[in-house]
Structure formats: C-alpha cells, structure tokens
Coordinates of N, CA and C in Angstrom, one line a residue:
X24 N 25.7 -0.6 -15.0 CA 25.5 0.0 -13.7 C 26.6 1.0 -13.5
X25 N 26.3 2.4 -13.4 CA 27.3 3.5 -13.2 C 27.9 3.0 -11.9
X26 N 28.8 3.9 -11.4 CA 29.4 4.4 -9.8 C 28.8 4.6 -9.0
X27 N 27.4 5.2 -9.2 CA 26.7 5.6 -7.9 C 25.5 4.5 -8.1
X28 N 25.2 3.9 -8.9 CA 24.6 2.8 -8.5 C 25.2 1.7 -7.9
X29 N 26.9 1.4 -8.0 CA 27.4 0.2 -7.9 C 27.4 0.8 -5.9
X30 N 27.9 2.4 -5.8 CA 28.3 2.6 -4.2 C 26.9 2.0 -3.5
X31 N 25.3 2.6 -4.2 CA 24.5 2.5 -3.6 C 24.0 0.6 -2.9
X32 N 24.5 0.3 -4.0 CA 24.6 -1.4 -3.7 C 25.4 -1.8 -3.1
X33 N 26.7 -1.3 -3.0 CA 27.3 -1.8 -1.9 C 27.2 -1.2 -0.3
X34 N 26.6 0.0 -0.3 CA 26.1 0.1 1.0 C 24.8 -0.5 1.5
X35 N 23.8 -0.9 0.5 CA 22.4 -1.2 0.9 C 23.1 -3.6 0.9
X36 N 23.9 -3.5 0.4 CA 24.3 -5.4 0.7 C 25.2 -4.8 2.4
X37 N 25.9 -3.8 2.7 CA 26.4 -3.7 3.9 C 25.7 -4.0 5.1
X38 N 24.5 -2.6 4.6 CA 23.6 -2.5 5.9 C 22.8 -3.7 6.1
X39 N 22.5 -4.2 4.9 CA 21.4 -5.7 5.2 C 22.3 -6.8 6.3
X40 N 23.9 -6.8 6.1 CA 24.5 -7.9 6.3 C 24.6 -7.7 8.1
X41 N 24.8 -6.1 8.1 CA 24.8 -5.4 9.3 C 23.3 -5.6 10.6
X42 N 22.5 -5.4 9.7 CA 21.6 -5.8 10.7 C 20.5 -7.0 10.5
X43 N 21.3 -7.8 9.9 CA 21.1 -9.6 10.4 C 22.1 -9.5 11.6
X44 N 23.6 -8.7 11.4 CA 24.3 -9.2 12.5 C 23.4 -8.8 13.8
X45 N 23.3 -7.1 13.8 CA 22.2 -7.1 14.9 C 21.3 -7.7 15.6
X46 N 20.9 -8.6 14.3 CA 19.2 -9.7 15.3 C 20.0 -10.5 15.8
X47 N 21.2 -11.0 14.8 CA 21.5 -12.3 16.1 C 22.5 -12.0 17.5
X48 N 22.9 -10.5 17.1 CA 23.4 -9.5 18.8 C 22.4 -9.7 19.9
X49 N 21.3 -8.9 18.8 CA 20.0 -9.1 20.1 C 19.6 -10.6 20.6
X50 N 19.3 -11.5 19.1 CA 19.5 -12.5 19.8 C 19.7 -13.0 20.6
X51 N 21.3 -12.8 20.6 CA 22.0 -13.7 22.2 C 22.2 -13.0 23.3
X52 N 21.5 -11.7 23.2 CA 21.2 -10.8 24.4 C 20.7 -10.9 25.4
X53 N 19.2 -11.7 24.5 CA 18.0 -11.7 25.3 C 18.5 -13.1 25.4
X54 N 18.7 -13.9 25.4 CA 19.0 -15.8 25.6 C 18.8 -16.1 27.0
X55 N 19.0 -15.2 27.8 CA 19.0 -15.6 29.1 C 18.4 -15.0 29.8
X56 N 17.6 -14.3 28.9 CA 16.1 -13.4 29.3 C 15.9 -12.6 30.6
X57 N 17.6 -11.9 30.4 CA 17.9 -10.7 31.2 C 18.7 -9.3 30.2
X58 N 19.0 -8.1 30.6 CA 19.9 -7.6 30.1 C 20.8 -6.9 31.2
X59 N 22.2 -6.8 31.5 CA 22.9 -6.5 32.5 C 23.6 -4.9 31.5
X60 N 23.8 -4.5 33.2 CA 24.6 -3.1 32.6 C 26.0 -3.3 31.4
X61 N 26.6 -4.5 32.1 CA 27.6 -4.5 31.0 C 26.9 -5.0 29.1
X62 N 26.2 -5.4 29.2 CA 25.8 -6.2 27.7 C 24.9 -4.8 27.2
X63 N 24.3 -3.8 28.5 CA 24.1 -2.5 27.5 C 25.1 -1.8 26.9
X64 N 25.7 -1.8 27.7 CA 27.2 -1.0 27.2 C 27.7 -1.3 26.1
X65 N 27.9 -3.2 25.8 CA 28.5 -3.8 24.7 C 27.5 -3.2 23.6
X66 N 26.3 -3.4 23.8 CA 25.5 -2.8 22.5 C 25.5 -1.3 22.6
X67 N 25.6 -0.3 23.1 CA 25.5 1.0 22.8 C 27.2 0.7 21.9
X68 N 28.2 0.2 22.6 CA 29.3 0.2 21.4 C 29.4 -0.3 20.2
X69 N 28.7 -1.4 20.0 CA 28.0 -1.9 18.8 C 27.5 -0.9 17.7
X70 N 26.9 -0.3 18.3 CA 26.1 0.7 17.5 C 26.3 2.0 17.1
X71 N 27.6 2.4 18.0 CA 27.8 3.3 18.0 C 29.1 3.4 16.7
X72 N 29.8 1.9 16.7 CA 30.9 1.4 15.8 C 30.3 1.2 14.3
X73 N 29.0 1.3 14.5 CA 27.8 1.1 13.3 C 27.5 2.0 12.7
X74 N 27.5 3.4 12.8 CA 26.7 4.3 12.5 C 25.7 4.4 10.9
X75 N 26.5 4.1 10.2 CA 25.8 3.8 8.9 C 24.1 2.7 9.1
X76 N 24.7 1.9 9.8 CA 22.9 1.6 10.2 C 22.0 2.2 11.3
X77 N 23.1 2.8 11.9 CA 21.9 3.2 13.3 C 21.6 4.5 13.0
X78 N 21.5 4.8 11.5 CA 20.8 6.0 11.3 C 19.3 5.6 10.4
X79 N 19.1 4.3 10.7 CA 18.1 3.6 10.1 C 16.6 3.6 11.1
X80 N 16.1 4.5 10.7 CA 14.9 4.9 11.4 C 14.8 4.2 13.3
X81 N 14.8 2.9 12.7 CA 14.1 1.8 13.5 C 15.4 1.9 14.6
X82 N 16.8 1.4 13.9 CA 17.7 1.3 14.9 C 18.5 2.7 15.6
X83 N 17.6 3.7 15.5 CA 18.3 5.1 15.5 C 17.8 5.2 16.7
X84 N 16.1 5.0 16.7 CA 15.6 4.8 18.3 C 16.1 4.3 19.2
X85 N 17.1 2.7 18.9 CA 17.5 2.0 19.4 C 18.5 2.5 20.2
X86 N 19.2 3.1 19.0 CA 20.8 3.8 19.5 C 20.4 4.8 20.3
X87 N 19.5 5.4 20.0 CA 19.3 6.7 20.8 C 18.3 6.5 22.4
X88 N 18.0 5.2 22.7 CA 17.1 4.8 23.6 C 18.4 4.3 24.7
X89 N 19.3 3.9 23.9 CA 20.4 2.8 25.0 C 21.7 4.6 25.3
X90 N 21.9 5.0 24.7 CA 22.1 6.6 24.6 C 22.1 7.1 26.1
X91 N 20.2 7.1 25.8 CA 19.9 8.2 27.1 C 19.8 7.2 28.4
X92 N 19.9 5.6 28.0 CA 19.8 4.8 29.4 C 21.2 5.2 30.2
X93 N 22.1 5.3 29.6 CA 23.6 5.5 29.5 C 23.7 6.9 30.2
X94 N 22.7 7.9 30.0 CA 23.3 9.2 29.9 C 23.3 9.6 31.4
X95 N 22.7 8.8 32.5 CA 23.1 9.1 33.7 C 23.9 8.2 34.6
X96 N 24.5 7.5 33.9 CA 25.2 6.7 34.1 C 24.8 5.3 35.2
X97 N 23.2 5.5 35.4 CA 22.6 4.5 36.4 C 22.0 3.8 35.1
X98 N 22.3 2.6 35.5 CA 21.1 1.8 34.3 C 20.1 0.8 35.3
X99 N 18.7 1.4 35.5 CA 18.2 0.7 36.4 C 17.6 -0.1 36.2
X100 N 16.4 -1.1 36.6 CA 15.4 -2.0 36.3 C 14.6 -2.0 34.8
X101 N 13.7 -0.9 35.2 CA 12.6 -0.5 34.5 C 13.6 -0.2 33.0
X102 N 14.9 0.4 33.1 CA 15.0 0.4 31.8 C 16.2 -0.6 31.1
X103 N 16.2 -1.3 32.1 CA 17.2 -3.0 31.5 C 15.5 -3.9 31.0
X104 N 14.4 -3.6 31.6 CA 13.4 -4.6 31.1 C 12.8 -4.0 29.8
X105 N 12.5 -2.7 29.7 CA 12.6 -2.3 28.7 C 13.0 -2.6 27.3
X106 N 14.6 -2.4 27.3 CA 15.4 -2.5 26.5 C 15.6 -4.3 25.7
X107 N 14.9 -5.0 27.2 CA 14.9 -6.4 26.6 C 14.0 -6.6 26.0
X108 N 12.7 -6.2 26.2 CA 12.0 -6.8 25.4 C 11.5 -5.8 23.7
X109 N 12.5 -4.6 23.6 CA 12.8 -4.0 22.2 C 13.7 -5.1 21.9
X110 N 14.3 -5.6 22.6 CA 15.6 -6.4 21.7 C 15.1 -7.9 21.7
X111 N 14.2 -8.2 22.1 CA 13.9 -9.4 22.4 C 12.7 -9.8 20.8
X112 N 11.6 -8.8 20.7 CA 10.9 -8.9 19.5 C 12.1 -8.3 18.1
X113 N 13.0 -7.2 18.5 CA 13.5 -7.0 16.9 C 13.8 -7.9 16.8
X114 N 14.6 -9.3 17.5 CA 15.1 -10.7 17.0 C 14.3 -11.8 16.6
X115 N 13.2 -11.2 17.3 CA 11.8 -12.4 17.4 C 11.6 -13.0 15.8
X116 N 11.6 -14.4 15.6 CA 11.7 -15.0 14.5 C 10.3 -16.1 14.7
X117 N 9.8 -16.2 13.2 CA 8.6 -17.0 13.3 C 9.2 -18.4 13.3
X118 N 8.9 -19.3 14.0 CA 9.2 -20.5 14.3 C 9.3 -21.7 12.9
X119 N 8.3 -21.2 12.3 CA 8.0 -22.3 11.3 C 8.6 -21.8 10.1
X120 N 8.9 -20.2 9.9 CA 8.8 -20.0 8.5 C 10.6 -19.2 8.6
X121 N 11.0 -19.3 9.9 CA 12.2 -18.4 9.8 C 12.3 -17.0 9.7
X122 N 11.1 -16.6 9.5 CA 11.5 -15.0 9.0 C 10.9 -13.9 10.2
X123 N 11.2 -12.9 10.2 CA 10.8 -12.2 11.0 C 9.4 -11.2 11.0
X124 N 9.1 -11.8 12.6 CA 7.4 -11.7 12.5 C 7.0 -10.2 12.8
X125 N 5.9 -10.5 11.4 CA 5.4 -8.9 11.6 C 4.0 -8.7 12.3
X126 N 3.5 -7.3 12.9 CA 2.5 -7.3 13.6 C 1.5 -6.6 13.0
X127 N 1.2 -7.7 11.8 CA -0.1 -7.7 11.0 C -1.5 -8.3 11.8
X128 N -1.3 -8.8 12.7 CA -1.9 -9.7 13.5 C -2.3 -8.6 14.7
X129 N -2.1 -7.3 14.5 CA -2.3 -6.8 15.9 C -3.9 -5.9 15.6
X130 N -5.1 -6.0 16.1 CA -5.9 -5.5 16.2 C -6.5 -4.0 15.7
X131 N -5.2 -3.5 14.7 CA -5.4 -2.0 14.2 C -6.9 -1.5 13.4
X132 N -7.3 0.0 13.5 CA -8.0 0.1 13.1 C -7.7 0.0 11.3
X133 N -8.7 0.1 10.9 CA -8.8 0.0 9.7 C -9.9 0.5 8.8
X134 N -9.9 1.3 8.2 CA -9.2 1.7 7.8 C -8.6 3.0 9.1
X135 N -6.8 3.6 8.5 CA -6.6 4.0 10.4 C -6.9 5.2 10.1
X136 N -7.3 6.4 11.5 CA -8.2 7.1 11.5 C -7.0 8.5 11.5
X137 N -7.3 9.4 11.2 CA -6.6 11.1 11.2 C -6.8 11.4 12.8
X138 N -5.0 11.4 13.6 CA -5.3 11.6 14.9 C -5.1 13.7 15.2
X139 N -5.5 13.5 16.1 CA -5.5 15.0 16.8 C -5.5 14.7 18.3
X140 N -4.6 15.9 18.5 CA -4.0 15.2 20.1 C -4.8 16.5 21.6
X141 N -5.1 17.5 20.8 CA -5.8 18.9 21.9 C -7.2 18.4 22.2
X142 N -7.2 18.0 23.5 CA -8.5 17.3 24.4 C -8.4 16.1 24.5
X143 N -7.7 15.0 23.7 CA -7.7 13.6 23.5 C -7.0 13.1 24.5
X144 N -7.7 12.1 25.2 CA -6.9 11.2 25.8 C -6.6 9.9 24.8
X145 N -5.1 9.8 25.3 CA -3.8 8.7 24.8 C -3.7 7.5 26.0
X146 N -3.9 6.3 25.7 CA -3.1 5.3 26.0 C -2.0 4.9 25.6
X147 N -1.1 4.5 26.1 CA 0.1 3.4 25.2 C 0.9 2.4 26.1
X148 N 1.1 1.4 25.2 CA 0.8 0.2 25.7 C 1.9 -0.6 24.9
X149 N 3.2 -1.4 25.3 CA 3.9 -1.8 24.8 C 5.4 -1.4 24.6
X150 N 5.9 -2.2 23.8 CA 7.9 -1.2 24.0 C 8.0 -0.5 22.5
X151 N 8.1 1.0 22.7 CA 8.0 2.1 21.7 C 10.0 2.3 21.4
X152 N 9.6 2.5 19.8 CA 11.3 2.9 19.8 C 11.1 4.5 19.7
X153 N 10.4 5.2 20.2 CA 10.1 6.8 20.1 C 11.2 7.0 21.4
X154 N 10.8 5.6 22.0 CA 11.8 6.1 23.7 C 10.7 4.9 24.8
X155 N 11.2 6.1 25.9 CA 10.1 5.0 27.0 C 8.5 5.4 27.4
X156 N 7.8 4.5 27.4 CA 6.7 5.1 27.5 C 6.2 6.7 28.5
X157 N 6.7 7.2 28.8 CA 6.9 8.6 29.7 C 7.3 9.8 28.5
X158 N 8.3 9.2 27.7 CA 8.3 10.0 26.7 C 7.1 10.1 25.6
X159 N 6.5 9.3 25.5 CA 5.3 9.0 24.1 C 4.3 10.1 24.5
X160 N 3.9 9.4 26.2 CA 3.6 10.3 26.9 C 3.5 11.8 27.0
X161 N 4.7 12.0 27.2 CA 5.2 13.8 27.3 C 4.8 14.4 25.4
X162 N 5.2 12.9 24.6 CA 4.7 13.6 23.6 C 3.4 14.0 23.1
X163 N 2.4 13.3 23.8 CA 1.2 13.7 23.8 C 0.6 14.8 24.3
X164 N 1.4 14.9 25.8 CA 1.1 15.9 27.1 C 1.2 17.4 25.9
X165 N 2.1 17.6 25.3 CA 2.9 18.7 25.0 C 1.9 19.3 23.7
X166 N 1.3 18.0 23.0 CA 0.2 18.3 22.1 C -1.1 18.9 22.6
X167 N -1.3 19.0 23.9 CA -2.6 19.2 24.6 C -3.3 18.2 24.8
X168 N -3.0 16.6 24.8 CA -3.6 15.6 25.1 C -3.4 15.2 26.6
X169 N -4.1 14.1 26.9 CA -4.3 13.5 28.4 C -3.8 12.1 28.3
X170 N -2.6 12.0 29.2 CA -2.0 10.4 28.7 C -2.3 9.7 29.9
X171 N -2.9 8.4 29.8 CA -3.0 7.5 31.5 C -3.3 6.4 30.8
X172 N -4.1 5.8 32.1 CA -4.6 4.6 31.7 C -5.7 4.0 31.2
X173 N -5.7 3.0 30.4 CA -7.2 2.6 29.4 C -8.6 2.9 30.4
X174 N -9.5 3.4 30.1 CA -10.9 3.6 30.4 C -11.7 3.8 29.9
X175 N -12.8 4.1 29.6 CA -14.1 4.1 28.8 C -13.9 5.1 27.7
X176 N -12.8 6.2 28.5 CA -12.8 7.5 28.3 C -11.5 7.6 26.8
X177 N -10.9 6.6 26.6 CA -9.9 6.9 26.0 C -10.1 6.9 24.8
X178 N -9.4 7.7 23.7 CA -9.9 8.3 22.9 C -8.7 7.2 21.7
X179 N -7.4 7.0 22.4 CA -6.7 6.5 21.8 C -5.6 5.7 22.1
X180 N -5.6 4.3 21.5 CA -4.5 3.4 21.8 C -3.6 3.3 21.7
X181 N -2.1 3.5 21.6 CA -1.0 3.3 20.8 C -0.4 2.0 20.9
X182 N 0.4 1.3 20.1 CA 0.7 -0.2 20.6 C 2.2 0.0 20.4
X183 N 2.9 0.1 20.7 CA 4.5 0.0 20.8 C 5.1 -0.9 19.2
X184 N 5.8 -0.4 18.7 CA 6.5 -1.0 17.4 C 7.0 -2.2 17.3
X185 N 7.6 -2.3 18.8 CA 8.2 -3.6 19.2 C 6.9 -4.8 19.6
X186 N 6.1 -5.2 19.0 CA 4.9 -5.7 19.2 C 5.0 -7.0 18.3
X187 N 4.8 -8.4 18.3 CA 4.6 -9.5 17.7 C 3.8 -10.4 17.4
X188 N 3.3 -11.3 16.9 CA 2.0 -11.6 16.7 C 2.0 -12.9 18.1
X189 N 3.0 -12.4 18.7 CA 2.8 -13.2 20.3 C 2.2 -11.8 21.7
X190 N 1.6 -11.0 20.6 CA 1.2 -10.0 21.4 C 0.1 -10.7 22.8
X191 N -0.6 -11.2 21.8 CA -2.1 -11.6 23.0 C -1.3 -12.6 24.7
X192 N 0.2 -13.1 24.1 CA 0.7 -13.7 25.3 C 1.3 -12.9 26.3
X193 N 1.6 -11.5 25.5 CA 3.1 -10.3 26.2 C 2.0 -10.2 27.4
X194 N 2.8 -9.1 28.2 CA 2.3 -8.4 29.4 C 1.4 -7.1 28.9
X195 N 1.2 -7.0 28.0 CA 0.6 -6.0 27.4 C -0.6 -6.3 26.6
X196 N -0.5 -7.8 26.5 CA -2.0 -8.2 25.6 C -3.4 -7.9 26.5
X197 N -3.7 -7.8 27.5 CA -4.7 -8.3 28.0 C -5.4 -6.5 28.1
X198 N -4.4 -5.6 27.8 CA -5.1 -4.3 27.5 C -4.9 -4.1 26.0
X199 N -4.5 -5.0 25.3 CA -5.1 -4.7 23.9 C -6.7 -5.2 23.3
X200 N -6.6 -6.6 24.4 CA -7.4 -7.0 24.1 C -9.0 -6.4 24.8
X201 N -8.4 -5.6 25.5 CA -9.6 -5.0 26.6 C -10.0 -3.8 25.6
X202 N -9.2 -3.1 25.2 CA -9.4 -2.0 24.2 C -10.0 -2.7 22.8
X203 N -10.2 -3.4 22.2 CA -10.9 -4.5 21.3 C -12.4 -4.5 21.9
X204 N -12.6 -5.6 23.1 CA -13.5 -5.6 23.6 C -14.5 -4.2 23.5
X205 N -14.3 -3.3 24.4 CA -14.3 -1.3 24.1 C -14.9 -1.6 23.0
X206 N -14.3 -1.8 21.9 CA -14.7 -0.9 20.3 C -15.5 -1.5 19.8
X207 N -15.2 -3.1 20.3 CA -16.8 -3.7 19.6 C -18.0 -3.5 20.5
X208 N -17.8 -2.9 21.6 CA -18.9 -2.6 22.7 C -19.9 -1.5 21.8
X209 N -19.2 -1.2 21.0 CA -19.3 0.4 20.6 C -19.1 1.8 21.5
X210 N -17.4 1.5 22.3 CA -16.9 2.7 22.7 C -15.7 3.1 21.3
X211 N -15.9 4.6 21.0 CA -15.2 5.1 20.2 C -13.9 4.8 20.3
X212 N -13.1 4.0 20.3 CA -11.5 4.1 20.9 C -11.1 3.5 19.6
X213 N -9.8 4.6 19.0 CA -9.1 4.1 18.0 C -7.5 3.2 18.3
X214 N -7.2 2.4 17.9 CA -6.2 1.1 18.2 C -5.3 1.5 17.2
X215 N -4.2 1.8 17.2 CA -3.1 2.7 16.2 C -1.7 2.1 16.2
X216 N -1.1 1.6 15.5 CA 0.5 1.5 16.0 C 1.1 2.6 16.0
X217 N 2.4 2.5 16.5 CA 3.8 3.9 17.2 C 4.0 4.7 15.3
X218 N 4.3 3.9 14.8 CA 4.3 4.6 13.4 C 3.0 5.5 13.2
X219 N 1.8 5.4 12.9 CA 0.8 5.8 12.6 C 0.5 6.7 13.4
X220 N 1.2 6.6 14.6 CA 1.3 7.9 16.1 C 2.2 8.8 15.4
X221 N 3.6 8.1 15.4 CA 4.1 9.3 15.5 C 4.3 10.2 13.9
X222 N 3.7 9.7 12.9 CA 3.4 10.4 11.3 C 2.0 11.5 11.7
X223 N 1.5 11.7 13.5 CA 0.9 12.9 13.7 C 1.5 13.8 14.5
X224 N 2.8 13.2 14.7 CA 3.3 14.2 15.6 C 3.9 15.6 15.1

C-alpha cells in the first residue's frame, strides 16, 4: 500500500469513527425529544470543529441547515422541530438488528420516473437535508413549478431524506399514504425521494 492509499485510509477510518460519534451526538440530542437553542449551538460547533465530515453530502446539509438557523440569531419553533426530527432519524437505529434504518420501505415509484419541473405541481412532505421545506419549495417555484398541498392535481411527491421505515407512524405518514392510495386509484402522481429530486435540479 503506497502513501496515498495508506492517507486515503486513514481519513476514510477518521470520518467513519467521526460520524458514529455524530449518531450518538444526535442521539443524545434528541433523548428528551426536544432541541433547545443552546444544544443547537453545541452542534453547529461540533460541526463546525468537524469540517472534514461535514463536507459529506448528507452532513453538509446538516451543517449548512443549523448555519442558516443560526444566521439570524432567533432560533424559533418550527426550526428547533425541524432540526429534531433530521437528528432524530440520522440516529434512528433498527431495534432488533442495530443498524441503521434505511427507507427502502418507503413507497417509491419504481421504476423512478424522469422529473421536469415547468407546469408541474410539487408536494413535499417530510424533513429534507436540501434545507426547510420553503426552500425545496422555492426550489421548485424557481423551476416553473407549483409547490402546495397534496390534491388530485399533484404531479409530484417528494419524501424528505430524513424518512424511516417508522414513516407510516411520523406526522407525515398519513400523506404518504394518501398519495399511495391516489396512484393506485389511477391518479398519475409520482412518489420520489429528496435525492432523486434533487439529481433534477
């Protein structure tokens, strides 16, 4: 093993070690199934002391989500609930098998379909690491699309990344499952996760 394979190994054993420490940060974040202004703070410094992982797709959103909660210096409701339940599923662990649960289990189309966003109305539904749903939003608005709420009319689902196969229990199951219902009705509505969204953006 040359130099730059031995550096490459020892950054890729860092960052693994790095963000186990993360789940069990978030972990004990969520434990009391709140998040306060101060324990945002402790994790934006977390992460910020991190940088070699929070340039990791997944936790870059993160860093950059607790960022802009930060960036007016109010950190209110809507985005302390937010933030918990991103931090609440990246921890989320399967009970029986220990490992961390993926949302293979979520209702996606299949095979998934080539989106286009000029005329289309967007739903989305769930906690997005793109940002907060207002941004997924704007990201659609800006394509020429129509972002609201689920109806007959909707052309497209998005499900938030942060999504578990405890979806059908979240606050957000009962419009996944209503958009399901829709498609087997035979309403055209395509069911997509945040990745698969945003590889059209």
């Amino acid at each position: 093993m040359d130099e730059q394979q031995l550096n490459r190994y020892g950054r890729d054993r860092l960052e693994s070690r790095q963000i186990d420490e993360l789940m069990g940060l978030a972990s004990g974040l969520v434990a009391d199934g709140v998040i306060n202004e101060e324990e945002v703070r402790f994790l934006h410094g977390w992460l910020a002391s991190h940088m070699s992982i929070s340039k990791h797709p997944l936790l870059s959103g993160l860093f950059d989500r607790v960022q802009e909660i930060l960036s007016d210096g109010v950190v209110d409701e809507q985005e302390r609930k937010d933030l918990f339940w991103a931090l609440r599923n990246f921890s989320a662990e399967d009970r029986e098998g220990g490992e961390a649960v993926k949302s293979s289990t979520l209702p996606l189309c299949d095979p998934l379909p080539v989106l286009s966003f000029e005329g289309k109305r967007y739903c989305f539904t769930g906690t997005f690491n793109y940002g907060q749903r207002k941004h997924c939003q704007e990201a659609a608005t800006e394509r020429g699309a129509v972002a609201g709420s689920l109806t007959k009319k909707t052309d497209v689902l998005v499900i938030g990344v942060y999504a578990t196969e405890s979806w059908k229990h979240s606050s957000f199951g009962n419009k996944i499952l209503k958009a399901v219902d829709m498609r087997s009705a035979g309403v055209p509505i395509s069911i997509v996760s945040e990745p698969h969204w945003v590889s059209h953006l």
